[in-house]
CSV table of C-alpha atoms in Angstrom, one decimal:
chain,number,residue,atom,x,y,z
A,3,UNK,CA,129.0,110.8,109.9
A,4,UNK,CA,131.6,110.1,112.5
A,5,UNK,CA,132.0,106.2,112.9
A,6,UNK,CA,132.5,105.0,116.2
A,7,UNK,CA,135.3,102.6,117.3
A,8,UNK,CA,134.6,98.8,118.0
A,9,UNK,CA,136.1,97.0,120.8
A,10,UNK,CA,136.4,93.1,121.9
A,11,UNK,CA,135.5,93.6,125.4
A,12,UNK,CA,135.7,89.4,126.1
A,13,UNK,CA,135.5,86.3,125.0
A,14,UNK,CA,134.9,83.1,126.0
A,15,UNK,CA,135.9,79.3,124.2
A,16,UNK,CA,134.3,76.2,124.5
A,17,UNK,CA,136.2,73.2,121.9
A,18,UNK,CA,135.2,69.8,121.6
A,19,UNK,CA,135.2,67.4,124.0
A,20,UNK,CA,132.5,70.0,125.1
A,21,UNK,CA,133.1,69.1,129.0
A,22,UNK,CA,136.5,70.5,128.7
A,23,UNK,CA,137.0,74.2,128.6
A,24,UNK,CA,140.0,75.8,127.3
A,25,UNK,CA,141.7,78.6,128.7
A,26,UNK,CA,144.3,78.4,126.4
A,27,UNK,CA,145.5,77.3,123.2
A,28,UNK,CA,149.0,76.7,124.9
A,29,UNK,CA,146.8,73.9,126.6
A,30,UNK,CA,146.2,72.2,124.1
A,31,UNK,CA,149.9,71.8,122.8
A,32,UNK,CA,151.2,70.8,126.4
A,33,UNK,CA,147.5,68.4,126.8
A,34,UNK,CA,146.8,65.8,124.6
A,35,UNK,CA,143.7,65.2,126.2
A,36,UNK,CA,142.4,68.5,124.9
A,37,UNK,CA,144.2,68.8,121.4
A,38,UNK,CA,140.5,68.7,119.6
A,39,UNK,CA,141.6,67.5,116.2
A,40,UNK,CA,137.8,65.5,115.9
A,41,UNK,CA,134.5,64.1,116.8
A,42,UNK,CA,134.2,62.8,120.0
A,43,UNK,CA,131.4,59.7,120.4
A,44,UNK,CA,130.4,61.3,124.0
A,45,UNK,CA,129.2,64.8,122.5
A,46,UNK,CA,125.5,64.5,122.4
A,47,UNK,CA,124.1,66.9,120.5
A,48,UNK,CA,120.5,64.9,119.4
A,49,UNK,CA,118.4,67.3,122.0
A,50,UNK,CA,117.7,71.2,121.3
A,51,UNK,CA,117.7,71.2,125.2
A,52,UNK,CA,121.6,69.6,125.7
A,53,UNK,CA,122.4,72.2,122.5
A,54,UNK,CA,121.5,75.1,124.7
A,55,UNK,CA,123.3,74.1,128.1
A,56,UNK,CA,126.5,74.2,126.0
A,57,UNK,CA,125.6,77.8,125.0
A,58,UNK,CA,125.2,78.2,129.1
A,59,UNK,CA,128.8,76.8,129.6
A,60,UNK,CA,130.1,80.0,127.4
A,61,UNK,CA,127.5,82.8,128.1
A,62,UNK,CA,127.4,83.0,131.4
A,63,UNK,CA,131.3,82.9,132.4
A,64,UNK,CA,131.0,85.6,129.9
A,65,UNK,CA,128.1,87.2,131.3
A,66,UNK,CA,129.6,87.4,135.0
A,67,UNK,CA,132.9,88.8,133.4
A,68,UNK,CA,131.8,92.0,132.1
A,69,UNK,CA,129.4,92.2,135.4
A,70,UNK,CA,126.9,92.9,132.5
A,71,UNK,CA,123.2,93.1,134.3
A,72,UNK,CA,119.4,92.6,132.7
A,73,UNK,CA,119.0,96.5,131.2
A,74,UNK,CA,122.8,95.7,129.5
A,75,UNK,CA,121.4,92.2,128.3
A,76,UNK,CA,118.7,94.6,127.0
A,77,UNK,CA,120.3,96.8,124.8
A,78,UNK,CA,122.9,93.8,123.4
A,79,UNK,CA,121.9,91.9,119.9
A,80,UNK,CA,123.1,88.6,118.8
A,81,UNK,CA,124.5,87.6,116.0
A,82,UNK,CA,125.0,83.8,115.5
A,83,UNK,CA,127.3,82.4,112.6
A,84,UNK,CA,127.3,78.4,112.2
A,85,UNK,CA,127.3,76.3,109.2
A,86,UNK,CA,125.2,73.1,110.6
A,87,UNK,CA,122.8,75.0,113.3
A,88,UNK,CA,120.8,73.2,115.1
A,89,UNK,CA,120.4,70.2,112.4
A,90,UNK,CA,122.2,67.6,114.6
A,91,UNK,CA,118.8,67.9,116.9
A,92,UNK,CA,116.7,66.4,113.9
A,93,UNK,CA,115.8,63.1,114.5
A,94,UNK,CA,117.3,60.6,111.1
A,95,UNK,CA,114.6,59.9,108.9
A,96,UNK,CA,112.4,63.0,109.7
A,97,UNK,CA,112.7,64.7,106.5
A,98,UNK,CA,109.8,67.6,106.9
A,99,UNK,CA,111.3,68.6,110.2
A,100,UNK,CA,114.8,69.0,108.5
A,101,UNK,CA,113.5,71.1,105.6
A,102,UNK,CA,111.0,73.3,107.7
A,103,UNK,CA,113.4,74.0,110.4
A,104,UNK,CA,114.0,77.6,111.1
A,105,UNK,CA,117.5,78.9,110.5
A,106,UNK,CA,116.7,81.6,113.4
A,107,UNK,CA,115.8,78.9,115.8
A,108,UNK,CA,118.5,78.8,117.7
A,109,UNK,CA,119.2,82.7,117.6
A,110,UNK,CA,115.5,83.1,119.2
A,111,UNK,CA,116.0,80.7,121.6
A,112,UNK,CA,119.1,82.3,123.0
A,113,UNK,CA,117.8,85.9,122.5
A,114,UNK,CA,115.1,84.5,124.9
A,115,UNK,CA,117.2,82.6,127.2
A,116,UNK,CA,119.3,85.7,128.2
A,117,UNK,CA,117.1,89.1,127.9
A,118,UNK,CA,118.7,89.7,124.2
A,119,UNK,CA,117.6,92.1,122.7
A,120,UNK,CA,114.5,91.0,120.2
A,121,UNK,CA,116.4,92.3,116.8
A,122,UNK,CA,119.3,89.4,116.1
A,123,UNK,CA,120.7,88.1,112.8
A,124,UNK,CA,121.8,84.3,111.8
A,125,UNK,CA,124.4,84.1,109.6
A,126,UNK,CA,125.2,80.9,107.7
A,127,UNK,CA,127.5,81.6,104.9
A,128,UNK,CA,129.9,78.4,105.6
A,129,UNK,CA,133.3,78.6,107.0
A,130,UNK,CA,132.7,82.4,106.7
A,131,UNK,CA,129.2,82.6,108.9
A,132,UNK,CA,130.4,83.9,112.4
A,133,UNK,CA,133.6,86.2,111.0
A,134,UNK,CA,130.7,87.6,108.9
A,135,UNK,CA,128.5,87.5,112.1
A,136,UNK,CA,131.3,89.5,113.6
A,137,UNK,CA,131.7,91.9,110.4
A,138,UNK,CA,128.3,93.0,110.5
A,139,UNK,CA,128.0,93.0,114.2
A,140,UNK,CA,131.2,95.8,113.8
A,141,UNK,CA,129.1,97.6,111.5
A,142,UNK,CA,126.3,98.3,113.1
A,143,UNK,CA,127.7,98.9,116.0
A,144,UNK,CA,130.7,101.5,114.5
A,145,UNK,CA,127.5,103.5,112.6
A,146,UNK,CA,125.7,103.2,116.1
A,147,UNK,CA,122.6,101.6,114.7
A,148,UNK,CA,123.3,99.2,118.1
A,149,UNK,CA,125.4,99.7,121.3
A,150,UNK,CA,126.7,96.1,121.8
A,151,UNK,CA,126.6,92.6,120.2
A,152,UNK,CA,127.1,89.4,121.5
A,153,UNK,CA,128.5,87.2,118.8
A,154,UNK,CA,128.6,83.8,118.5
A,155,UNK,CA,129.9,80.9,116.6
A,156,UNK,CA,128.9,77.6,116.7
A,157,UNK,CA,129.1,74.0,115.2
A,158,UNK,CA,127.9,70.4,116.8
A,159,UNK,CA,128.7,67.1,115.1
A,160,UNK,CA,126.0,65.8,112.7
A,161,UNK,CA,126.3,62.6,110.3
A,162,UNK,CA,125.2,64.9,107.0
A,163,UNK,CA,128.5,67.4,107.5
A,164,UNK,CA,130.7,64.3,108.0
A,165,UNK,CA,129.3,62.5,105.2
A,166,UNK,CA,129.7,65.6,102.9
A,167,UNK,CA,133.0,66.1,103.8
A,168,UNK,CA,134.0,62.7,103.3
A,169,UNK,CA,132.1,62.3,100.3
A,170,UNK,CA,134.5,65.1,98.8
A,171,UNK,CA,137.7,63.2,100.2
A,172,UNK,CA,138.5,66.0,102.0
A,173,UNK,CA,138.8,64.6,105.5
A,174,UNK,CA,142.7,63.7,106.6
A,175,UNK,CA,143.2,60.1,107.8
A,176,UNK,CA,146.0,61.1,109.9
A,177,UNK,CA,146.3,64.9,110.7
A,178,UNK,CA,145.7,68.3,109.7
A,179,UNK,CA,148.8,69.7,109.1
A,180,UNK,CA,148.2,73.2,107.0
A,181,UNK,CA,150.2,74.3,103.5
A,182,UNK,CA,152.5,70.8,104.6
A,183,UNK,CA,153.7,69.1,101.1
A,184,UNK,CA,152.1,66.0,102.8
A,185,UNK,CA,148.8,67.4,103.6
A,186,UNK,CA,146.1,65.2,103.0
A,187,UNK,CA,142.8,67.3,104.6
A,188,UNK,CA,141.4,68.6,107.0
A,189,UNK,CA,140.0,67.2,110.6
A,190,UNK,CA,136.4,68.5,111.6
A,191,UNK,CA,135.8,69.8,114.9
A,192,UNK,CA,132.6,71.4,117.1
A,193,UNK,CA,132.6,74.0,119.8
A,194,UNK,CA,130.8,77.4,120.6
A,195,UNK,CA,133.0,80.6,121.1
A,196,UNK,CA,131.5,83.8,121.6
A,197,UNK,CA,133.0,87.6,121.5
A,198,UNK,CA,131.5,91.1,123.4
A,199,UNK,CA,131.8,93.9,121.1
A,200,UNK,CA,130.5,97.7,122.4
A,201,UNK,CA,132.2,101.0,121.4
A,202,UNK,CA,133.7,101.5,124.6
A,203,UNK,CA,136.8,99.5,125.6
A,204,UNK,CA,136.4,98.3,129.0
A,205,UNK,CA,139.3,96.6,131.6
A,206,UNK,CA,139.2,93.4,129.9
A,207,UNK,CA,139.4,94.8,126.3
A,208,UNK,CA,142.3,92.7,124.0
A,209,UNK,CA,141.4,93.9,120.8
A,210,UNK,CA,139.9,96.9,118.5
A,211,UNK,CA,138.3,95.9,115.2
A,212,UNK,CA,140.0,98.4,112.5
A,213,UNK,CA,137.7,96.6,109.7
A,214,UNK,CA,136.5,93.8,107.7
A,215,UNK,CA,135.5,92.5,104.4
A,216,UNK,CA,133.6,89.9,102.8
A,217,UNK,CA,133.0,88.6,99.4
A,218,UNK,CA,131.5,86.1,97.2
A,219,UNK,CA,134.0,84.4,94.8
A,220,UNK,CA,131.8,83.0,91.6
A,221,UNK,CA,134.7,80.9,90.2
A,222,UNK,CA,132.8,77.5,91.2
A,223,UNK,CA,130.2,76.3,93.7
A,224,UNK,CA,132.6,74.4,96.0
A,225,UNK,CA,135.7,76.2,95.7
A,226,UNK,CA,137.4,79.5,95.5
A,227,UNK,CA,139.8,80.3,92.7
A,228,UNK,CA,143.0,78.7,93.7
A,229,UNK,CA,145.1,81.4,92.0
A,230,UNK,CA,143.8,83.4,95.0
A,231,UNK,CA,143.0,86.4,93.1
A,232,UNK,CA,139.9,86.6,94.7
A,233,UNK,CA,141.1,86.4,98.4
A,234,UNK,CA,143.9,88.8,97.5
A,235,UNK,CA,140.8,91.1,96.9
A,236,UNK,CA,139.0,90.5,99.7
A,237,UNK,CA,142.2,91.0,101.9
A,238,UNK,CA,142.9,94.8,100.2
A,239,UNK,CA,139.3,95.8,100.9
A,240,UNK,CA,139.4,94.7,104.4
A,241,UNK,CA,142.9,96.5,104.3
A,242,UNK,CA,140.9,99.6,102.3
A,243,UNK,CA,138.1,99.9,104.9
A,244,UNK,CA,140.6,99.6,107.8
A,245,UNK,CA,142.6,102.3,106.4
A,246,UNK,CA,145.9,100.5,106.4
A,247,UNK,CA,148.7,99.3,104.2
A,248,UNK,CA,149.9,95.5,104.4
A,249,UNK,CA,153.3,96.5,105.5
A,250,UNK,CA,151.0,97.2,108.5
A,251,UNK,CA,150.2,93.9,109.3
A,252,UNK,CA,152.1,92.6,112.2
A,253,UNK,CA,150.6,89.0,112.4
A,254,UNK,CA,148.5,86.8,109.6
A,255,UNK,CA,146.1,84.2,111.3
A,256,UNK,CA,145.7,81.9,108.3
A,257,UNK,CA,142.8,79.8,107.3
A,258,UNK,CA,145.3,76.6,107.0
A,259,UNK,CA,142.8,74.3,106.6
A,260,UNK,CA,145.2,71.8,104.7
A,261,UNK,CA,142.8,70.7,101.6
A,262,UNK,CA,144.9,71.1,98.6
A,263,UNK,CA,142.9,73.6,96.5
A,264,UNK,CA,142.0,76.0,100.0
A,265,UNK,CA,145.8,75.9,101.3
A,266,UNK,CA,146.8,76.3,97.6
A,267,UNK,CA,144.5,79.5,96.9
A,268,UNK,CA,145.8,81.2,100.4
A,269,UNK,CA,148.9,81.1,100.1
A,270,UNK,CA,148.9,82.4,96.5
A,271,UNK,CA,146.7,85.3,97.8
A,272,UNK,CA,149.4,85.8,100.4
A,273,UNK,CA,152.5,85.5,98.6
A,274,UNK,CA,150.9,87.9,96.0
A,275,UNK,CA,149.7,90.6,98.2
A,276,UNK,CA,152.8,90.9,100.6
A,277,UNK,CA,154.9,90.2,97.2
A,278,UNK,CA,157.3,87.9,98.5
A,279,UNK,CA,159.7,88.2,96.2
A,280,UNK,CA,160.8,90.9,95.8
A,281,UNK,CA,160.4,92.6,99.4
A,282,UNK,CA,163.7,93.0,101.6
A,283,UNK,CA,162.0,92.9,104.9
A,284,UNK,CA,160.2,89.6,106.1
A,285,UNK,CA,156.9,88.7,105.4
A,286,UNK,CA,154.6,89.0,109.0
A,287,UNK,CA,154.5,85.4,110.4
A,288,UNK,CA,151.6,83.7,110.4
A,289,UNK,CA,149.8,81.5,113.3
A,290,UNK,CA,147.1,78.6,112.5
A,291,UNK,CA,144.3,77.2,114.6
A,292,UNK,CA,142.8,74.3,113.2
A,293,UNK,CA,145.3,72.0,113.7
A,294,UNK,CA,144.4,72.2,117.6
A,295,UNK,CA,140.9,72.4,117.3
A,296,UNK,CA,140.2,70.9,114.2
A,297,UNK,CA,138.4,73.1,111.5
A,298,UNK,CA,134.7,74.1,113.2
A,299,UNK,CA,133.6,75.2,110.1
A,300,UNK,CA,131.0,78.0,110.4
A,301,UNK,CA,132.4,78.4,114.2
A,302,UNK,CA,135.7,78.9,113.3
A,303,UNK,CA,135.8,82.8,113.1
A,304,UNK,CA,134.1,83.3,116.3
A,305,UNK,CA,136.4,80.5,118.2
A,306,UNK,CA,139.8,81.2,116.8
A,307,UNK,CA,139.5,85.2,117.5
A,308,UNK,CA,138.4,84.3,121.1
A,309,UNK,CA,141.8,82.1,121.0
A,310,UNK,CA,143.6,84.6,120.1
A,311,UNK,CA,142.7,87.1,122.4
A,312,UNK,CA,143.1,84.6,125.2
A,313,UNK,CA,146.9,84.0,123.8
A,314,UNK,CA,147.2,87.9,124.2
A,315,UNK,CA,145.9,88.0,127.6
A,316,UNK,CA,148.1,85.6,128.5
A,317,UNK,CA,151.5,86.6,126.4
A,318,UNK,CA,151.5,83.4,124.5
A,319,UNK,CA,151.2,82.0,121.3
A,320,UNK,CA,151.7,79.5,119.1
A,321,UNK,CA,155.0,79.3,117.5
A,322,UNK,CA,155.5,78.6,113.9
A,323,UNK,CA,156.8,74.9,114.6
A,324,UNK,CA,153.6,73.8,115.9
A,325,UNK,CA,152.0,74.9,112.2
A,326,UNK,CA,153.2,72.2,109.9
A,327,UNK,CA,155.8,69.9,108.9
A,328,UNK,CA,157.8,69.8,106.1
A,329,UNK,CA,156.2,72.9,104.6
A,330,UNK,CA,156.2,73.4,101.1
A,331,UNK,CA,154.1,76.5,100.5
A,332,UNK,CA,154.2,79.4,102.9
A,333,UNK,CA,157.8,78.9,104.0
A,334,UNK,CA,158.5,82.9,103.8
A,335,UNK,CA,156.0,83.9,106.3
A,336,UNK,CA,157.5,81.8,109.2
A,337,UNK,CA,160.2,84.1,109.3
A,338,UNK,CA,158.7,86.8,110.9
A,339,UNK,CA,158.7,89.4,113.6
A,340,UNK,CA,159.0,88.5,117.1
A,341,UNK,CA,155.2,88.1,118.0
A,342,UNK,CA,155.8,89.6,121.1
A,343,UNK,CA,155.9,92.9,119.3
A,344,UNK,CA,152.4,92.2,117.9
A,345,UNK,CA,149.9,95.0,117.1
A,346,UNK,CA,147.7,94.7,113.7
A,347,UNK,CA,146.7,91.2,113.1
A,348,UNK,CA,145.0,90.0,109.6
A,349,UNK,CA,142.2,87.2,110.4
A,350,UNK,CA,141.8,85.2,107.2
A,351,UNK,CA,138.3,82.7,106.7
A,352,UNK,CA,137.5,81.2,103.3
A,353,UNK,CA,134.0,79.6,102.9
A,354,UNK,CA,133.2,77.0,100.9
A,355,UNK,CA,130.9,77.9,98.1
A,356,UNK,CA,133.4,81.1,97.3
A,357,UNK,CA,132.6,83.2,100.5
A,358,UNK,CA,135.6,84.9,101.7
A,359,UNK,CA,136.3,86.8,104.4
A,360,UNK,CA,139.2,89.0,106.1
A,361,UNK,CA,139.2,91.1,109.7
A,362,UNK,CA,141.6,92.9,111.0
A,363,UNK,CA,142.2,93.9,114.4
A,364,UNK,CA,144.6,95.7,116.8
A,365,UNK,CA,145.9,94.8,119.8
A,366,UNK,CA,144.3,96.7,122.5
A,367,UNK,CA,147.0,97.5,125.7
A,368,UNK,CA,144.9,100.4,127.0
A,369,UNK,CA,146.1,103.4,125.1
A,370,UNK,CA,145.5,104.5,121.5
């Protein structure tokens, strides 16, 4: 069977504060006001109603982009990745509503909100829940079980995710700064991103999907193997399926989300698979989100390939300086090719719990 290409036709970003939209990552260097490295008190995400207005804020800029009408709502499936859902809606104290809570609830909703098609998916799988969304969406879409899917990630503030994380000591007091010697943890952050993908480019395609793995690491139930052995495999099958060597990889978009044993783990998987040391030719640089928008957990795959593709569209991105400081880890990969020169980019996501995930796309220009 012939598999059919997958294309990123747009994407749009919305990053905590929620009232601010990004149109670029650059923004949010040169803006302070906008550099989402937390929480904000103002977001109120208590109401199901207020959750879905912020889903409007996305969709239908996205919507009026691709001039998509009611027959191409149709024939478009959802898929949703997020870690938290729709739990910051569940009033404190009201323990049967948080336990009986539908994990498709908010998938439904939206599916009914904009003409959806009735058949979407919800994926929860931690960090890793909307690049798996995405993954699967590719899927179905490259064996033509579907014709489009509208993915989306997303992640609201909610006391139980802050508490976990700080109950772990895994939450920075000063910064996120990812692979640093000095890192200290990572900085949550919310926002909803979502990505069009169809088989057929269209004017405002940025990128082709060339493939995509995922994986479940049974080392430990928090963590993944910090030797990285296990995201080196997840990386060669995604490099497997998209029928490319790593020498092909222009461009890494680490996970970076500066906890000791995740940073650790990554950068071993790295320095393994593009072997480091013994290589003449540089390493492909790599580029980090989450120290701009803070890590959005199950959002994060969703939101940082819509970032991405908005850098592309624009000709910008972010240079290695703006990574880290003092970096003691994954010094060999910031000496990379010109990222102007850009084609094959590696998307990295590591869940916790174990679930890894890796995607690779291409730089779309037009052509083949």
């Amino acid at each position: 069977m012939n598999k059919r290409d997958v294309y990123l036709n747009a994407s749009e970003v919305l990053s905590a504060p929620l009232s601010n939209k990004t149109s670029s990552v650059v923004s949010t260097i040169e803006d302070e006001s906008v550099a989402f490295k937390s929480f904000r008190e103002e977001i109120n995400c208590s109401d199901f109603t207020s959750i879905l207005s912020y889903f409007d804020a996305v969709l239908y800029p996205l919507f009026k982009k691709l001039n998509l009408s009611a027959s191409d709502l149709a024939k478009t499936n959802l898929f949703l990745g997020s870690t938290s859902l729709d739990i910051s809606a569940v009033k404190v104290g009201d323990e049967d509503k948080l336990w009986l809570s539908k994990t498709d609830k908010i998938s439904q909703a939206l599916a009914k909100r904009y003409g959806l098609n009735e058949l979407e998916f919800t994926f929860s799988t931690a960090c890793t829940a909307s690049a798996n969304a995405c993954l699967y969406a590719s899927r179905l879409i490259s064996t033509g079980k579907i014709e489009h899917a509208l993915v989306i990630g997303c992640e609201f503030y909610n006391p139980l995710t802050v508490e976990g994380f700080k109950s772990l000591d895994l939450i920075s007091k000063t910064e996120l700064i990812a692979f640093a010697k000095g890192r200290s943890g990572l900085i949550l952050g919310e926002g909803v991103a979502a990505l069009y993908l169809s088989s057929t480019p269209t004017a405002q395609c940025s990128l082709k999907m060339l493939g995509g793995a995922s994986s479940c690491d049974t080392y430990s139930l928090t963590m993944t193997q910090e030797d990285g052995s296990h995201i080196a495999q997840v990386i060669n099958d995604c490099l497997l399926q998209a029928n490319i060597q790593s020498t092909d990889i222009d461009l890494i978009k680490v996970h970076g989300t500066a906890t000791l044993g995740n940073d650790e783990a990554e950068c071993n998987a790295l320095t393994t698979l593009f072997n480091t040391s013994e290589i003449t030719q540089s390493p492909p640089p790599i580029i980090a989100f989450k120290p701009f928008t803070g890590h959005t957990l199950g959002a994060c795959g969703v939101i940082e390939i819509a970032l991405f593709a908005d850098c592309l569209s624009k000709e910008s991105y972010i240079p290695p300086e703006y990574i880290t400081q003092n970096n003691d880890l994954m010094w060999p990969f910031y000496k990379g090719n010109d990222f102007s020169q850009v084609n094959t980019v590696l998307f990295n996501y590591f869940g916790f719990g174990g679930n890894n995930a890796a995607l690779v796309f291409q730089c779309y220009r037009g052509t083949e």
